[in-house]
XYZ file of C-alpha atoms in Angstrom:
422
model
C 51.141 -55.495 40.229
C 48.192 -55.916 42.585
C 45.823 -53.015 43.107
C 45.264 -51.572 46.569
C 42.187 -52.660 48.498
C 40.722 -49.176 48.808
C 40.586 -48.831 45.039
C 38.266 -51.793 44.825
C 36.092 -51.203 47.884
C 33.478 -49.610 45.598
C 33.396 -52.499 43.148
C 30.883 -55.282 43.778
C 30.374 -58.366 41.629
C 26.690 -59.264 41.321
C 26.059 -62.802 42.635
C 23.094 -63.289 40.311
C 24.158 -61.988 36.888
C 27.968 -61.653 37.308
C 28.013 -57.948 36.393
C 30.788 -55.875 37.981
C 29.152 -52.786 39.458
C 30.733 -49.581 40.770
C 28.807 -48.681 43.925
C 28.678 -44.939 44.687
C 28.830 -43.509 48.201
C 25.497 -44.358 49.761
C 23.443 -42.261 52.132
C 22.155 -43.904 55.305
C 19.186 -46.142 54.617
C 19.966 -46.423 50.894
C 20.643 -49.602 48.921
C 22.713 -50.269 45.816
C 21.128 -52.597 43.268
C 22.530 -54.231 40.176
C 21.503 -52.208 37.076
C 21.056 -55.392 35.052
C 19.089 -57.763 37.346
C 17.987 -55.454 40.233
C 19.650 -57.644 42.865
C 20.482 -55.772 46.071
C 24.271 -55.631 46.247
C 24.904 -53.682 49.432
C 23.182 -51.262 51.795
C 24.267 -48.598 54.228
C 22.475 -48.879 57.559
C 22.563 -46.489 60.458
C 24.720 -48.114 63.140
C 25.246 -51.306 61.075
C 26.842 -53.058 64.036
C 24.405 -52.130 66.806
C 21.127 -52.394 64.865
C 21.387 -56.130 64.017
C 22.694 -56.787 67.526
C 19.744 -55.018 69.147
C 17.199 -56.893 67.057
C 18.990 -60.222 67.647
C 19.062 -59.719 71.426
C 15.391 -58.726 71.404
C 14.561 -61.815 69.345
C 16.334 -64.129 71.800
C 14.575 -62.544 74.786
C 11.196 -62.948 73.085
C 11.978 -66.570 72.206
C 12.900 -67.297 75.826
C 9.609 -65.803 77.027
C 7.729 -67.732 74.340
C 9.165 -71.009 75.653
C 8.310 -70.332 79.302
C 4.547 -69.885 79.082
C 1.599 -71.676 77.407
C 1.468 -71.086 73.662
C -2.080 -72.058 72.723
C -4.959 -73.959 74.335
C -8.107 -75.673 73.120
C -11.353 -76.524 74.896
C -13.776 -79.178 73.625
C -16.825 -80.295 75.629
C -15.248 -79.224 78.883
C -11.911 -80.902 78.104
C -8.937 -78.538 77.939
C -5.644 -79.162 76.129
C -2.717 -76.754 76.430
C 0.775 -76.772 74.943
C 4.006 -74.843 75.133
C 6.509 -74.497 72.282
C 8.999 -77.021 73.741
C 6.190 -79.575 74.068
C 5.521 -79.709 70.318
C 8.637 -81.731 69.373
C 8.322 -83.789 72.570
C 4.822 -84.941 71.600
C 5.897 -85.855 68.062
C 8.915 -87.742 69.386
C 6.766 -89.669 71.874
C 4.491 -90.754 69.012
C 7.458 -92.236 67.091
C 7.583 -89.345 64.638
C 11.089 -88.250 65.517
C 11.666 -87.040 61.942
C 8.873 -84.475 62.317
C 10.275 -83.474 65.704
C 13.724 -82.989 64.141
C 12.285 -80.789 61.362
C 10.558 -78.616 63.950
C 13.588 -78.360 66.247
C 15.993 -77.478 63.442
C 13.940 -75.061 61.337
C 11.869 -73.347 64.035
C 14.074 -73.316 67.129
C 17.737 -74.280 66.700
C 18.623 -72.526 63.420
C 16.982 -69.166 64.293
C 18.569 -69.259 67.754
C 22.005 -70.038 66.337
C 21.723 -67.236 63.764
C 20.759 -64.644 66.372
C 23.621 -65.686 68.656
C 26.067 -65.600 65.723
C 24.945 -62.091 64.748
C 25.533 -60.848 68.295
C 28.979 -62.445 68.599
C 30.218 -61.286 65.202
C 28.758 -57.780 65.149
C 30.108 -56.968 68.602
C 33.611 -58.271 67.830
C 33.634 -60.770 70.658
C 37.161 -62.100 71.033
C 37.574 -65.465 69.337
C 39.993 -67.199 67.031
C 40.048 -65.831 63.479
C 39.265 -69.259 62.034
C 36.281 -69.663 64.364
C 34.982 -66.217 63.456
C 35.163 -67.012 59.741
C 33.491 -70.408 60.173
C 30.722 -68.812 62.235
C 30.101 -66.211 59.529
C 30.083 -68.865 56.794
C 27.493 -70.962 58.625
C 25.386 -67.899 59.486
C 24.700 -66.933 55.887
C 24.154 -70.544 54.816
C 21.584 -71.061 57.583
C 19.632 -67.888 56.815
C 17.391 -69.669 54.294
C 16.513 -72.378 56.821
C 15.098 -69.998 59.451
C 11.391 -70.823 59.244
C 9.991 -69.245 62.403
C 7.678 -66.936 60.456
C 6.445 -69.860 58.347
C 5.641 -71.783 61.524
C 3.700 -68.748 62.799
C 1.662 -68.730 59.586
C 1.041 -72.457 60.114
C -0.216 -71.723 63.638
C -2.709 -69.188 62.295
C -3.938 -71.690 59.708
C -4.277 -74.377 62.390
C -6.501 -72.018 64.408
C -9.031 -72.095 61.589
C -9.039 -75.889 61.568
C -9.267 -76.114 65.368
C -12.215 -73.725 65.549
C -14.297 -76.389 63.809
C -13.785 -78.683 66.822
C -13.910 -76.335 69.798
C -12.774 -73.086 71.380
C -9.206 -71.964 70.764
C -7.324 -69.509 72.971
C -3.850 -68.038 72.618
C -1.491 -68.237 75.588
C 0.893 -65.756 77.161
C 3.749 -66.826 74.900
C 1.924 -66.190 71.617
C 2.657 -62.455 71.453
C 6.342 -62.876 72.425
C 6.697 -65.456 69.668
C 5.171 -63.066 67.128
C 7.683 -60.426 68.234
C 10.482 -63.001 67.987
C 9.561 -63.669 64.339
C 9.497 -59.946 63.606
C 12.815 -59.224 65.341
C 14.729 -62.114 63.763
C 13.578 -61.115 60.266
C 14.566 -57.522 60.966
C 17.986 -58.583 62.306
C 18.753 -60.259 58.970
C 17.464 -57.250 57.012
C 19.820 -54.880 58.840
C 22.835 -57.116 58.298
C 24.632 -56.149 55.096
C 26.728 -59.053 53.877
C 29.284 -56.942 52.018
C 29.917 -54.672 55.024
C 29.819 -57.620 57.399
C 32.694 -59.491 55.749
C 34.783 -56.339 55.363
C 34.428 -55.840 59.117
C 35.735 -59.344 59.767
C 38.678 -58.958 57.393
C 39.467 -56.625 54.460
C 38.810 -58.018 51.009
C 41.815 -59.528 49.182
C 43.571 -57.457 46.558
C 42.512 -57.734 42.924
C 45.625 -58.553 40.918
C 44.301 -57.701 37.472
C 42.658 -54.680 35.799
C 38.871 -54.756 36.015
C 36.215 -52.416 34.716
C 32.701 -51.763 36.029
C 29.857 -52.460 33.636
C 31.344 -55.703 32.301
C 30.678 -59.302 33.415
C 33.239 -60.724 35.806
C 33.908 -63.905 33.838
C 34.652 -61.857 30.712
C 37.335 -60.025 32.714
C 38.752 -63.201 34.256
C 37.422 -62.674 37.784
C 34.831 -64.489 39.849
C 32.811 -63.913 42.998
C 33.344 -65.771 46.249
C 29.795 -66.886 46.961
C 30.517 -66.893 50.686
C 32.208 -63.561 51.479
C 31.577 -61.578 48.222
C 35.313 -61.114 47.537
C 36.428 -60.597 43.927
C 38.966 -63.278 42.967
C 40.782 -64.444 39.821
C 38.527 -66.828 37.927
C 40.992 -69.712 38.237
C 41.688 -69.260 41.934
C 39.777 -72.005 43.731
C 40.254 -71.002 47.397
C 39.244 -67.625 48.774
C 42.078 -66.173 50.911
C 39.595 -64.395 53.175
C 37.025 -67.067 54.090
C 38.936 -70.145 52.800
C 35.872 -71.321 50.874
C 36.596 -73.434 47.809
C 34.707 -72.286 44.752
C 34.797 -71.864 41.007
C 33.713 -69.337 38.422
C 30.530 -71.375 38.084
C 29.237 -74.045 40.433
C 30.614 -77.416 39.385
C 27.987 -79.853 38.053
C 25.256 -77.362 38.896
C 22.718 -78.636 36.363
C 23.373 -82.309 37.115
C 22.957 -81.865 40.874
C 19.873 -79.711 40.416
C 18.166 -82.212 38.129
C 19.048 -85.138 40.407
C 17.463 -83.385 43.395
C 14.519 -82.331 41.274
C 13.815 -85.851 40.026
C 14.019 -87.231 43.556
C 11.554 -84.636 44.828
C 9.210 -85.337 41.913
C 9.226 -89.052 42.759
C 8.446 -88.328 46.421
C 5.776 -85.784 45.540
C 3.326 -88.440 44.350
C 3.196 -90.533 47.552
C 3.382 -87.330 49.629
C 0.045 -86.261 48.135
C -1.579 -89.696 47.933
C -0.668 -91.044 51.375
C -2.321 -89.551 54.468
C -0.489 -86.689 56.175
C -2.738 -86.686 59.239
C -4.839 -89.190 61.195
C -7.800 -87.934 63.211
C -9.098 -90.224 65.951
C -12.567 -89.283 67.188
C -14.737 -91.522 69.402
C -12.813 -94.610 68.346
C -12.966 -93.843 64.613
C -9.776 -93.237 62.627
C -9.996 -90.789 59.710
C -7.051 -90.506 57.339
C -6.660 -87.328 55.289
C -4.153 -86.203 52.700
C -3.354 -82.660 51.591
C -6.099 -82.375 48.985
C -8.721 -83.783 51.341
C -7.694 -81.172 53.915
C -8.164 -78.409 51.346
C -11.591 -79.771 50.388
C -12.616 -79.944 54.052
C -11.594 -76.341 54.654
C -13.386 -75.188 51.510
C -16.592 -77.054 52.394
C -16.552 -75.537 55.898
C -16.456 -72.018 54.436
C -12.800 -71.258 55.180
C -12.129 -70.203 51.595
C -9.038 -67.978 52.152
C -7.291 -70.612 54.297
C -8.198 -73.359 51.811
C -6.682 -71.289 49.028
C -3.509 -70.648 51.047
C -3.016 -74.377 51.712
C -3.849 -75.284 48.103
C -1.400 -72.747 46.687
C 1.406 -73.391 49.197
C 1.156 -77.185 49.414
C -0.056 -78.271 45.972
C 0.517 -75.558 43.376
C 3.827 -74.131 44.618
C 5.753 -77.465 44.679
C 4.527 -78.354 41.184
C 5.236 -74.905 39.757
C 8.611 -74.821 41.504
C 9.668 -78.150 39.976
C 8.489 -77.005 36.533
C 10.232 -73.643 36.914
C 13.563 -75.171 37.966
C 13.328 -77.666 35.095
C 12.757 -74.779 32.690
C 15.739 -72.897 34.129
C 17.978 -75.954 33.693
C 16.768 -76.475 30.136
C 17.332 -72.806 29.300
C 20.854 -72.882 30.754
C 21.697 -76.021 28.763
C 20.078 -75.156 25.445
C 21.697 -73.083 22.722
C 18.647 -70.896 22.288
C 18.822 -67.382 23.673
C 15.883 -66.466 25.894
C 15.195 -63.271 27.785
C 17.649 -63.453 30.703
C 15.638 -60.961 32.737
C 12.531 -63.152 32.523
C 14.459 -66.267 33.500
C 16.037 -64.395 36.399
C 12.603 -63.264 37.593
C 11.444 -66.895 37.559
C 14.465 -67.893 39.620
C 13.809 -65.119 42.145
C 10.193 -66.250 42.534
C 11.295 -69.861 43.047
C 13.754 -68.765 45.743
C 11.144 -66.662 47.526
C 8.114 -68.955 47.635
C 9.799 -72.366 47.863
C 10.158 -72.715 51.630
C 6.614 -71.509 52.313
C 5.360 -74.948 51.314
C 6.445 -76.086 54.802
C 3.371 -74.335 56.186
C 1.254 -77.509 55.956
C 3.904 -79.515 57.833
C 3.842 -76.990 60.675
C 0.025 -77.024 60.728
C 0.164 -80.769 61.368
C 2.796 -80.231 64.067
C 0.514 -77.836 65.963
C -2.593 -79.984 65.528
C -0.902 -83.210 66.596
C 0.633 -81.552 69.660
C -2.517 -79.745 70.813
C -5.337 -82.161 70.033
C -4.560 -84.850 72.636
C -7.818 -85.852 74.305
C -7.597 -89.619 74.366
C -10.365 -91.601 72.687
C -12.554 -88.501 72.498
C -10.346 -86.751 69.928
C -6.685 -86.978 68.970
C -4.700 -86.012 65.880
C -1.491 -87.731 64.765
C 0.945 -87.021 61.929
C 1.215 -89.633 59.190
C 3.902 -90.739 56.760
C 2.693 -88.323 54.072
C 3.752 -85.354 56.212
C 7.338 -86.630 56.383
C 7.442 -87.263 52.638
C 6.030 -83.837 51.893
C 8.617 -82.177 54.158
C 11.333 -84.042 52.243
C 9.868 -82.772 48.952
C 10.080 -79.181 50.176
C 13.632 -79.626 51.487
C 14.837 -81.290 48.276
C 13.346 -78.570 46.064
C 15.030 -75.959 48.272
C 18.352 -77.735 47.796
C 17.653 -77.924 44.049
C 17.219 -74.150 43.810
C 20.377 -73.657 45.894
C 22.524 -75.877 43.688
C 21.315 -74.140 40.529
C 23.684 -71.356 39.504
C 21.567 -68.361 38.366
C 24.553 -66.899 36.516
C 24.120 -69.649 33.926
C 20.999 -67.867 32.672
C 23.120 -64.789 31.919
C 26.146 -66.541 30.414
C 24.788 -66.503 26.886
C 24.255 -62.751 27.156
C 27.752 -62.451 28.628
C 29.252 -64.366 25.714
C 27.519 -62.036 23.263
C 28.865 -59.117 25.290
C 32.418 -60.475 25.047
C 32.031 -61.127 21.283
C 30.759 -57.572 20.734
C 33.736 -56.089 22.598
C 36.141 -58.291 20.660
C 34.674 -57.137 17.335
C 34.932 -53.488 18.429
C 38.552 -53.907 19.427
């Protein structure tokens, strides 16, 4: 006989280590974390519906203001160049770098805007078809990782340092609204609890088998719906709440991860060897790759910025590829390593991976702003596109990797220990 929903409202299956956790009644502002891997499972926010909505509306208003006024300007020898945010992709498209324009439009403008609109519609229970509401929620949480507005803002600040070597740089009226937009959209996501959010859309399905907190889900024959956090029988492929097809573990996780990783490793070499930027000054064309840009910044005395670019654009991609390879090897091998250490490595890979896009956004700002004809102009080069593809592929590689594989050997030992005791 199936158990009632309210009996299982306090049970949450950890998406990272597969531990079934009994969540106590939380006070406002408190979070529940997994006792095994410290992953945040759920949180109780004050006014959980109105807070994300307020931040999302504020973010959209700030983005609108940021698009209406000049963003940044540069003055060199009496020549002034000024850009707005919508002009950045237009300039790249006009220079036959539509791929760079697409990256900018998707990651910096379209995805954050869509996510804010989706939060408003779903949190305020705007009338729409149930299927549309579920699809909107599914896309919202998948797109969260691809919101890179704050990374673009960091790229703008780095580009200021480079531009100061050529002339005077001034921020426009839209710069502060854009900073507030980045802050508000990050805060809107922080105040949106996924577990509460899906229960508001539709109650979780009933659990038709006895389960016990403190034991791994797979050991008890249940699995987590990676989309809506529902607890389902391990062999049930389709979630009855969000209609997402899934399995107890991601199918072909290691194979897909390694395929993406090898592709990114192949592209990484030409991305660092080929020029990412072309500087035209007084008729001379100067090609520069990522390392040459770091050396130039270091030689000009911009040591902190040089270190940021070196770490984000050179060290992080290499370390990320090595870390994901290690995680795949650990999941495949028969040796038992410290699962907590491997989980920490995975968390670091997830956190820092997308910040490598900072150099791509620096080039976007420079190529859009420095447009002074034969006197001085900056253009993106093929290396920038290849490097962006490296970052995107490594992000997909970390997404396709199932972190629960690092805990499965510990889970199997747990099941064996319980079997021996019984």
